[in-house]
Amino acid sequence: MAPITVTIKLFAHFRTGRFKEADHQFPPGVACRDVILGLGFRLGEMGIVMVNGHHATLDHSLNERDTLALFPLVGGG
Amino acid sequence: MDKILRVNMTDLTTKVEETPAEWAGLGGRALTSTIVAKEVPPACHALGPNNKLVFAPGLLSGTAASNSGRLSAGAKSPLTGGIKESNVGGTAAQMFARLGIKALIVEGMPQGEGWYALKVGKDGVTIEEERGLLGLGNFAVIEALQSLLGKKTGVIAIGPAGEMRLTAANISVKDPSGKIRSHGRGGLGAVMGSKRIKFIAIDDEGTPGIQLADPEGFKAASRIFTKALMDHPVSGQGLPTYGTNVLVNILHEAGGLPTRNFTHGQFDGHEQICGETMHDTIVARGGKPRHGCHAGCVIQCSQVYHDQEGQYLTSGFEYETIWGLGANCLITELDDIARADNLMDDLGLDSIETAVAFGVAMEAGLLPWGDGKEVVRILREEIGKGTALGRVIGSGAGAVGRTYGVTRVPVVKNQAIPAYDPRSVKGIGITYCTSPMGADHTAGYTIATNILNVGGQVDPLKKEGQVELSRNLQIATAAIDSTGMCIFIAFPALDIPECLPALIGMINARFGANLTGDDVTGLGKSVLKLERAFNLAAGLTSADDRLPEFFHSDPITPHQAVWDFTNEEIDAFWDF
């Protein structure tokens, strides 16, 4: 099957030495977990995982043209 | 035993009173709200002689407990018509606590046109006539008082906005760097102005300091508490590095960043104003990415922001201010927002109320969207000089909407809604509706659980669980606001089991008490109910616990979310 394109956005210190936003290609139905590990993150570092503006689990499967946003545990108020 | 200082501005007399037994276990918000509820006639005019302005340090203020330096101010609010408590960092809370001052109550109102200053010290409080500093901004007032009374003097002051009794006027408190923190919300600066008090100077020389009932127990609990603050990723790393402004990108991504006066949930210019950009700018210009609002703060979420020439532009540059003038007014120049922030500090204006008022003014066509230079001009030339237009904007978002016939006016109880859209972050909408303070995110910060995955996860776009979430957080917040603690201790308190028992342990060791977790929850509940009862007696009803109509009728991008709670669902908040 043809690979899918997913836009990955990184925030806060996740950007350091990586990127802000980039399109990556994956096998269809790839799980958020595999994308995260593939970028060299530990799962424990993840604060917020969003797909298309909705909170998502690590098991969530990604589709063509999804946007995956990854935040460390940060906050404000 | 700590004392109550009472100042009567009608006959210009002062008294030192014993603390009544029923107030002995109270501090901060619990004490200011108890005193306001007991002594202020709810139906009085907030700017008249029957309102009272009360200051109280928290239960742990003045001790070595981390992050315990918050001062509460309370009164009937001229903005909402209900009870108000607003708390602040700076140096005043710790000085009051070391002086053995449980609360300072200012009542009455002078007959003539004269202005006054209060001097607080180890012998109590005195009233002096004031002439020289009238009309000056807060920075000039602090500078003058420091050269007159010494670098260490504590200062609580109002700027020109408070002197004009504008309902967006705040009360400024000197911070450890000689800059400003604010009792921001609800127009308390107008109440201080109505009492014709320009400033309160505090001298804590010659005080014995605080006597702990159980010094060893205190030390042990304090160590655990501080460790929890340092260990939690939000209070230990996220807030110190990026400040509160890290939220711009998070709320943008979640579709909850109110944009163009609450017409969209995302802002195209978010990268230009976000915490990541701000952090890099601060570092590149030689500012300080970390800065504490009071001595003993281990979180250090504040910062010092410099201009392109490396000169001080502002500090305490918060997400809500940057959102309010940024996404909400479409301003993408962070330096313009910083300049406006500094001017609002100097004039003594709530930067949330004023920023939202500018959004409504832009919708009314009074100035172009995104025009940061014009915002700065209006602040300086219109509000600063007290022109009619300046006074309208300085009276808040509701006043601008009423004056110019705008229907999209984001307020609850006439107080501006802050930086989280209640259609796409529904828990915070319940807090905006039900908090006795009017629209106030800090009263029950559901963003923690709706968006940040702190204290669990409740889907921000669904109705389920939001009322209960807001209720639990508002109860906990009312209690935390009484301890003198910064609200950001809630992040570790929600996730680290040792944190809250250590906080209660410190209170017990301070006073020789035996409080339990249930007692603290009970305190939070009773404070909320007391405040609600004041509001009902002042004439507010459950019809005031509602969001404006446009939140029901206008879906917000990108989720096309609307506010869909029924009145009954909202009113169930009070079932406790």
XYZ file of C-alpha atoms in Angstrom:
653
model
C 0.000 0.000 0.000
C 1.104 3.552 -0.686
C 2.552 5.401 2.304
C 0.528 8.188 3.987
C 1.742 11.723 4.652
C 1.372 13.026 8.214
C 2.196 16.581 9.311
C 4.098 16.481 12.593
C 4.241 19.569 14.810
C 6.576 19.781 17.784
C 6.363 22.246 20.666
C 8.396 23.669 23.551
C 11.724 21.860 24.092
C 10.708 19.042 21.741
C 11.780 21.443 18.982
C 15.363 21.640 20.213
C 17.593 19.832 17.713
C 14.560 18.620 15.746
C 12.030 20.774 13.869
C 8.869 22.849 14.344
C 6.756 21.297 11.643
C 7.468 18.688 8.990
C 5.662 16.239 6.716
C 6.712 12.615 7.168
C 5.636 9.456 5.372
C 4.481 6.317 7.166
C 2.749 3.035 6.392
C -1.075 3.426 6.405
C -2.637 3.128 9.878
C 0.624 3.754 11.747
C 0.048 4.285 15.500
C 1.014 7.558 17.243
C 3.263 5.481 19.497
C 5.414 4.292 16.587
C 5.758 7.791 15.161
C 6.793 9.130 18.578
C 9.366 6.390 19.153
C 10.623 6.814 15.592
C 11.390 10.474 16.327
C 13.606 9.389 19.221
C 11.255 10.355 22.067
C 10.564 8.279 25.143
C 6.829 7.697 25.685
C 7.180 9.052 29.227
C 8.177 12.445 27.834
C 4.798 12.951 26.161
C 2.526 15.461 27.839
C -0.143 16.017 25.220
C -0.708 14.145 21.972
C -3.224 15.711 19.590
C -4.415 14.531 16.197
C -6.242 17.184 14.161
C -6.842 19.211 17.315
C -8.286 16.329 19.341
C -6.508 14.625 22.226
C -5.423 11.165 21.087
C -4.118 7.989 22.706
C -0.772 6.436 21.827
C -2.637 3.625 20.064
C -4.508 6.000 17.769
C -4.017 5.109 14.066
C -3.083 7.887 11.705
C -4.572 8.541 8.279
C -3.474 10.401 5.156
C -3.067 14.191 5.811
C -3.533 13.942 9.584
C -1.741 16.486 11.761
C -0.002 15.059 14.826
C 0.954 17.610 17.501
C 3.301 16.608 20.322
C 3.792 18.592 23.524
C 5.885 17.815 26.587
C 4.117 18.192 29.952
C 3.858 21.950 30.211
C 1.260 24.311 31.534
C 0.386 27.823 32.459
C -2.608 29.696 33.662
C -1.697 36.679 68.214
C -2.018 38.429 64.852
C -3.899 41.737 64.724
C -6.523 43.389 62.556
C -5.691 46.923 61.396
C -8.772 49.042 60.752
C -8.642 52.352 58.882
C -11.666 54.635 58.792
C -11.349 57.087 55.898
C -14.509 59.002 56.879
C -13.130 60.340 60.147
C -9.481 59.544 59.317
C -8.898 57.334 62.361
C -7.123 54.010 62.727
C -7.405 51.138 65.214
C -5.538 47.968 66.050
C -7.981 45.200 67.007
C -7.619 41.700 68.384
C -8.438 39.021 65.833
C -11.908 37.615 66.592
C -11.774 33.894 67.439
C -13.858 32.960 64.389
C -11.287 34.569 62.058
C -8.235 32.987 63.711
C -8.117 29.949 61.380
C -8.658 31.983 58.231
C -6.283 33.738 55.850
C -6.150 35.068 52.298
C -9.385 34.691 50.351
C -11.253 32.927 53.188
C -10.592 35.921 55.409
C -11.215 38.732 52.907
C -14.464 37.110 51.754
C -15.582 36.451 55.361
C -14.931 40.067 56.337
C -16.610 41.490 53.217
C -19.627 39.198 53.708
C -19.941 40.166 57.375
C -19.268 43.904 57.192
C -20.248 45.145 53.717
C -23.970 45.664 52.987
C -24.381 43.601 49.772
C -26.593 46.204 48.108
C -24.200 49.102 48.721
C -22.578 51.041 45.896
C -19.141 49.548 45.383
C -17.596 53.019 45.090
C -19.507 54.458 48.048
C -18.673 54.807 51.741
C -20.224 51.475 52.753
C -17.892 49.287 50.733
C -14.707 48.091 52.429
C -11.342 47.156 50.954
C -9.680 44.294 52.799
C -6.123 42.973 52.433
C -5.055 39.672 53.997
C -1.897 37.565 53.635
C -2.391 33.816 53.347
C -2.132 31.378 56.258
C 1.426 30.420 55.294
C 2.635 33.816 54.028
C 5.796 35.023 55.745
C 7.005 31.483 56.488
C 9.717 29.632 54.587
C 7.075 27.600 52.710
C 7.773 27.732 48.972
C 5.396 29.882 46.898
C 3.429 31.146 49.916
C 3.765 34.885 49.319
C 0.348 35.747 47.930
C -1.733 38.634 49.247
C -5.527 38.638 48.888
C -7.547 41.803 48.367
C -11.319 41.739 48.736
C -14.289 44.104 48.398
C -17.586 44.392 46.596
C -16.563 44.698 42.938
C -17.629 47.803 40.992
C -17.224 45.751 37.803
C -19.358 42.709 38.672
C -21.578 44.024 41.466
C -20.640 40.908 43.425
C -17.962 39.914 45.893
C -14.350 39.998 44.718
C -11.123 38.406 45.818
C -7.991 38.920 43.779
C -4.568 37.726 44.874
C -1.081 38.811 44.000
C 2.612 38.080 44.525
C 5.099 40.809 45.355
C 6.575 41.636 48.734
C 3.547 42.933 50.667
C 2.029 39.625 51.859
C 5.235 38.498 53.538
C 5.745 41.927 55.132
C 2.176 41.974 56.485
C 2.620 38.469 57.883
C 5.926 39.317 59.562
C 4.283 42.406 61.080
C 1.628 40.161 62.612
C -1.118 41.694 60.482
C -3.946 39.250 59.896
C -5.890 41.768 57.813
C -6.016 45.455 56.935
C -9.576 46.765 56.603
C -10.145 50.132 54.908
C -13.644 51.530 55.376
C -15.587 54.781 54.920
C -14.721 57.557 52.521
C -13.262 61.063 52.952
C -15.649 64.012 52.628
C -13.442 66.386 50.638
C -11.277 66.243 47.556
C -8.052 65.410 49.392
C -5.928 62.322 48.791
C -4.175 60.170 51.369
C -1.505 57.545 51.919
C -1.344 54.812 54.547
C 1.884 53.913 56.339
C 1.962 50.441 57.839
C 4.652 49.442 60.336
C 5.286 47.644 63.608
C 3.252 50.218 65.545
C 0.174 49.891 63.367
C -1.091 52.123 60.591
C -1.215 55.880 60.105
C -3.012 58.089 57.579
C -1.148 60.958 55.911
C -2.294 63.502 53.369
C -0.740 62.921 49.952
C -0.130 65.482 47.222
C 3.181 64.914 45.458
C 2.529 61.556 43.834
C -1.006 62.147 42.573
C -1.522 61.500 38.890
C 1.727 59.566 38.587
C 2.040 56.065 37.174
C 2.868 53.117 39.384
C 6.541 52.903 38.384
C 7.155 56.543 39.337
C 5.298 56.041 42.629
C 7.438 53.015 43.536
C 10.636 54.816 42.555
C 9.733 57.891 44.613
C 8.797 55.842 47.667
C 11.968 53.786 47.444
C 14.132 56.919 47.435
C 12.065 58.468 50.226
C 11.570 55.433 52.476
C 14.339 53.062 51.433
C 14.802 50.284 48.898
C 13.076 47.700 51.068
C 9.816 49.586 51.511
C 6.721 47.658 50.505
C 4.272 49.425 48.183
C 0.607 48.834 47.340
C -0.562 51.538 44.921
C -3.044 52.654 42.313
C -2.192 54.363 39.049
C -4.196 57.035 37.200
C -6.872 54.423 36.306
C -7.598 53.814 39.977
C -7.596 57.537 40.726
C -10.261 57.922 37.998
C -12.200 54.997 39.541
C -12.289 53.107 36.235
C -13.737 49.635 36.636
C -10.769 47.976 34.890
C -8.393 49.569 37.434
C -6.192 47.192 39.403
C -4.096 47.503 42.546
C -0.351 47.231 42.008
C 2.056 45.637 44.452
C 5.822 46.063 44.346
C 7.733 42.881 43.538
C 11.262 41.945 44.693
C 12.785 43.671 41.628
C 10.985 46.950 42.299
C 8.584 46.228 39.439
C 4.876 45.419 39.619
C 2.490 42.558 40.285
C -1.248 43.172 40.226
C -4.437 42.464 42.122
C -5.761 42.366 38.597
C -9.383 41.650 38.310
C -12.710 43.184 39.247
C -11.821 46.863 39.504
C -10.379 46.830 43.015
C -8.194 49.813 42.044
C -11.382 51.842 41.656
C -12.403 50.883 45.200
C -9.023 52.046 46.537
C -9.454 55.230 44.485
C -12.916 55.776 45.955
C -11.281 55.692 49.414
C -8.871 58.331 48.028
C -5.801 56.305 48.950
C -2.965 56.637 46.436
C -0.630 54.166 48.096
C 0.098 52.066 51.148
C 3.770 51.986 52.216
C 4.944 49.091 54.380
C 7.953 49.012 56.708
C 8.650 45.665 58.385
C 11.832 46.703 60.230
C 12.030 45.546 63.828
C 9.592 42.667 63.583
C 10.299 39.414 65.398
C 9.242 37.265 62.425
C 6.838 34.400 62.518
C 6.787 31.979 65.454
C 6.037 28.447 64.302
C 4.140 26.169 66.685
C 6.191 23.166 65.523
C 9.398 24.237 63.731
C 10.679 20.679 63.144
C 7.343 19.470 61.783
C 7.214 22.517 59.551
C 10.668 21.891 58.153
C 9.857 18.257 57.361
C 6.570 19.069 55.616
C 8.133 22.007 53.783
C 10.893 19.781 52.361
C 8.353 17.302 50.923
C 6.225 20.133 49.540
C 9.127 21.854 47.773
C 10.314 18.543 46.330
C 6.853 17.933 44.836
C 6.932 21.392 43.209
C 10.377 20.732 41.741
C 9.586 17.164 40.624
C 6.413 17.895 38.681
C 7.201 18.546 35.005
C 4.864 21.554 34.787
C 5.972 23.455 37.903
C 9.539 22.122 37.838
C 10.388 22.560 34.140
C 7.622 23.816 31.832
C 6.647 26.990 33.683
C 10.231 28.047 34.509
C 11.370 27.663 30.893
C 8.517 29.055 28.834
C 6.325 30.894 31.353
C 2.579 30.762 31.022
C 2.802 31.846 27.375
C 3.596 28.258 26.315
C -0.199 28.017 26.203
C -0.572 30.022 22.965
C 0.438 27.086 20.783
C -1.381 24.507 22.906
C -4.696 26.370 22.804
C -4.225 27.152 19.118
C -3.697 23.477 18.383
C -6.722 22.496 20.494
C -8.904 25.097 18.756
C -9.566 26.945 22.009
C -7.552 30.138 21.410
C -10.160 32.908 21.159
C -9.268 34.950 18.099
C -10.613 38.231 16.656
C -12.903 38.944 19.615
C -13.972 35.312 20.021
C -14.899 34.607 16.386
C -12.299 31.845 15.722
C -10.570 29.213 17.832
C -7.200 29.456 16.062
C -4.852 32.335 15.210
C -2.693 32.318 12.060
C -0.094 34.498 13.807
C 0.336 32.161 16.763
C 4.017 31.407 16.104
C 4.884 35.115 16.302
C 3.506 35.527 19.822
C 3.980 32.038 21.314
C 6.003 31.083 24.379
C 8.685 29.372 22.306
C 9.307 32.548 20.254
C 9.141 34.694 23.378
C 11.695 32.497 25.161
C 14.161 32.723 22.265
C 13.624 36.500 21.989
C 14.230 37.020 25.702
C 17.430 34.981 25.635
C 18.718 36.690 22.459
C 18.154 40.165 23.932
C 19.688 39.453 27.324
C 16.448 39.399 29.309
C 15.586 36.850 31.965
C 13.488 33.823 30.988
C 13.040 32.968 34.711
C 11.917 35.356 37.399
C 9.893 34.993 40.593
C 7.020 37.275 41.590
C 7.838 36.850 45.282
C 10.728 35.688 47.470
C 10.520 31.942 48.046
C 8.980 31.134 44.669
C 10.632 28.006 43.270
C 8.554 27.934 40.059
C 9.748 31.271 38.604
C 7.170 31.466 35.779
C 7.703 35.192 35.328
C 10.334 36.742 33.073
C 11.993 40.035 32.163
C 11.437 40.999 28.518
C 13.825 43.428 26.825
C 13.431 45.495 23.652
C 15.708 45.253 20.594
C 18.244 47.555 22.245
C 18.409 45.284 25.283
C 16.511 47.709 27.519
C 13.789 46.622 29.973
C 10.367 46.586 28.322
C 8.192 44.593 30.715
C 8.105 41.732 33.200
C 5.439 39.337 34.362
C 4.472 39.027 30.704
C 1.608 36.554 30.917
C -0.197 34.308 28.486
C -3.536 36.020 29.148
C -2.178 39.466 28.243
C -0.358 38.175 25.163
C -3.439 36.242 24.051
C -5.727 39.233 24.741
C -3.837 41.720 22.598
C -2.361 39.053 20.308
C -4.868 36.501 19.051
C -7.912 38.356 20.337
C -6.922 41.706 18.757
C -4.832 40.153 15.928
C -1.620 41.916 16.989
C 1.442 39.919 15.893
C 4.219 42.227 17.145
C 5.285 40.890 20.537
C 7.170 44.131 21.244
C 3.956 46.164 20.810
C 2.165 43.833 23.206
C 5.044 44.156 25.689
C 4.905 47.951 25.443
C 1.146 47.870 26.083
C 1.659 45.467 29.004
C 4.125 47.855 30.603
C 1.752 50.795 30.097
C -1.129 48.855 31.653
C 1.106 48.153 34.675
C 2.006 51.822 34.897
C -1.569 53.119 34.517
C -2.863 50.402 36.847
C -5.172 48.520 34.474
C -6.209 44.860 34.493
C -4.495 43.520 31.389
C -7.229 40.925 30.764
C -10.186 43.306 31.075
C -8.416 45.996 29.060
C -7.227 43.654 26.298
C -10.721 42.192 25.863
C -12.129 45.748 25.882
C -9.778 46.552 22.987
C -11.095 43.502 21.103
C -14.656 44.787 21.486
C -13.477 48.296 20.494
C -11.938 46.873 17.312
C -15.180 45.080 16.540
C -16.934 48.449 17.015
C -14.542 49.984 14.465
C -12.854 52.341 16.931
C -9.426 51.187 15.773
C -8.195 48.720 13.146
C -7.695 45.056 13.935
C -4.098 44.237 14.710
C -2.980 47.848 15.229
C -0.642 47.538 18.205
C 0.713 51.076 17.801
C -2.807 52.498 18.113
C -3.447 50.377 21.230
C -0.309 51.872 22.774
C -1.419 55.376 21.767
C -4.909 54.931 23.219
C -3.457 53.610 26.472
C -1.088 56.551 26.790
C -3.098 59.413 25.308
C -6.733 58.468 25.952
C -6.871 56.289 29.084
C -3.773 57.891 30.606
C -5.213 61.361 30.128
C -8.764 60.446 31.080
C -10.500 61.352 27.809
C -14.074 60.131 27.310
C -12.928 57.345 24.952
C -10.174 56.369 27.377
C -12.587 56.141 30.264
C -14.967 53.931 28.256
C -12.216 51.455 27.318
C -10.804 51.640 30.854
C -14.185 50.628 32.204
C -13.909 47.241 30.534
C -15.313 45.094 27.744
C -18.934 45.403 28.907
C -18.765 49.201 28.964
C -17.321 49.335 25.432
C -20.026 46.965 24.170
C -22.851 48.965 25.738
C -21.465 52.305 24.561
C -20.953 51.257 20.932
C -23.828 48.787 20.450
C -21.690 45.661 20.040
C -23.436 42.328 20.636
C -20.350 40.103 20.723
C -19.202 41.050 24.209
C -17.405 38.214 26.002
C -18.205 38.822 29.680
C -19.856 37.006 32.586
C -21.180 39.200 35.391
C -19.720 42.047 33.295
C -16.160 40.698 33.763
C -14.187 39.876 30.616
C -13.748 36.234 29.637
C -10.069 35.289 29.470
C -7.949 33.267 27.106
C -9.768 29.949 26.724
C -12.846 29.599 24.519
C -15.666 27.969 26.501
C -17.212 26.410 23.387
C -14.175 24.242 22.705
C -12.947 23.926 26.326
C -16.251 23.338 28.029
C -15.098 22.838 31.611
C -13.742 26.372 31.798
C -17.147 27.627 30.596
C -18.722 26.147 33.726
C -16.117 28.001 35.804
C -16.802 31.280 33.956
C -20.546 30.888 34.564
C -20.529 29.822 38.190
C -17.541 31.466 39.858
C -18.785 34.140 42.260
C -15.950 36.280 40.847
C -17.364 36.541 37.313
C -15.456 35.117 34.338
C -12.177 34.056 35.925
C -10.028 31.176 34.663
C -8.035 30.924 37.889
C -11.168 30.215 39.968
C -11.354 26.619 38.709
C -8.672 25.987 36.120
C -10.167 23.088 34.175
C -7.584 23.665 31.427
C -5.338 21.431 33.557
C -7.553 18.391 33.003
C -9.340 19.401 29.774
C -6.184 20.272 27.840
C -2.940 19.648 29.759
C -3.561 16.083 31.005
C -2.929 17.115 34.617
C -5.215 15.504 37.185
C -6.574 13.053 34.596
C -8.278 13.803 31.277
C -11.802 15.103 30.623
C -12.563 15.630 26.895
C -12.799 19.417 26.397
C -15.385 19.132 23.606
C -17.915 16.983 25.471
C -20.296 18.015 28.252
C -19.728 14.922 30.396
C -17.835 15.476 33.627
C -17.328 19.229 33.232
C -19.608 20.421 36.047
C -18.022 18.028 38.512
C -14.514 18.935 37.334
C -15.161 22.666 37.701
C -16.795 22.167 41.115
C -13.909 20.130 42.506
C -11.343 22.609 41.207
C -13.257 25.669 42.452
C -13.513 24.135 45.933
C -9.794 23.291 45.973
C -8.881 26.724 44.606
C -10.900 28.576 47.234
C -8.913 26.662 49.859
C -5.518 27.198 48.171
C -6.296 30.925 47.776
C -6.634 31.043 51.566
C -3.179 29.610 52.265
C -1.162 32.290 50.476
C -0.048 29.708 47.955
C 0.377 30.401 44.248
C -2.310 28.566 42.257
C 0.392 26.772 40.261
C 0.992 24.457 43.210
C -2.222 22.827 41.967
C -0.292 21.100 39.144
C 1.806 18.963 41.528
C -1.082 18.765 44.015
C -3.257 17.110 41.350
C -0.638 14.532 40.361
C 1.742 13.909 43.294
C 0.063 12.251 46.306
C 2.483 13.665 48.938
C 1.960 17.299 47.913
C -1.379 18.180 49.519
C -0.735 16.380 52.842
C 2.566 18.296 53.066
C 0.721 21.580 52.513
C -1.738 20.735 55.291
C 1.194 19.594 57.438
C 2.791 23.029 57.095
C -0.447 24.783 58.124
C -0.749 22.500 61.154
C 2.882 23.092 62.140
C 2.498 26.843 61.715
C -0.556 27.119 63.985
C -0.431 23.975 66.165
C -3.618 22.783 64.456
C -4.893 19.342 63.460
C -6.504 19.988 60.109
C -7.249 17.091 57.776
C -7.848 16.996 54.032
C -11.591 17.028 54.717
C -11.228 20.233 56.758
C -9.475 21.921 53.861
C -12.169 20.798 51.408
C -14.764 22.008 53.905
C -13.068 25.406 54.012
C -13.159 25.667 50.213
C -16.863 24.776 50.126
C -17.773 27.252 52.844
C -15.855 30.089 51.142
C -17.658 29.472 47.836
C -21.063 29.342 49.522
C -20.373 32.485 51.512
C -19.385 34.333 48.333
C -22.424 33.038 46.458
C -24.730 34.152 49.298
C -23.223 37.663 49.167
C -23.853 37.835 45.425
C -27.479 36.714 45.782
C -28.047 39.307 48.511
C -26.451 41.917 46.225
C -29.112 41.181 43.615
C -27.353 38.704 41.320
C -29.355 35.612 40.357
C -28.753 32.330 38.558
C -29.516 34.262 35.355
C -26.129 35.896 35.901
C -24.475 32.436 35.858
C -24.698 32.325 32.056
C -22.497 32.846 29.025
C -23.471 35.535 26.497
C -25.903 34.484 23.766
C -23.371 34.378 20.928
C -21.586 31.394 22.479
C -24.806 29.382 21.875
C -25.506 30.668 18.380
C -22.079 31.088 16.745
C -20.026 27.910 16.212
C -16.293 28.309 16.584
C -13.648 26.937 14.211
C -12.032 24.443 13.790
C -14.342 22.124 15.738
C -17.568 24.055 14.969
C -18.239 23.886 18.714
C -21.067 25.758 20.449
C -21.921 26.266 24.124
C -24.688 23.718 24.677
C -25.251 23.443 28.430
C -28.809 23.898 29.689
C -29.536 26.259 32.567
C -30.370 23.281 34.785
C -27.043 21.632 34.011
C -25.161 24.799 34.942
C -27.167 25.380 38.116
C -26.380 21.819 39.281
C -22.903 23.179 39.996
C -24.240 24.461 43.321
C -25.438 21.023 44.500
C -22.894 20.522 47.250
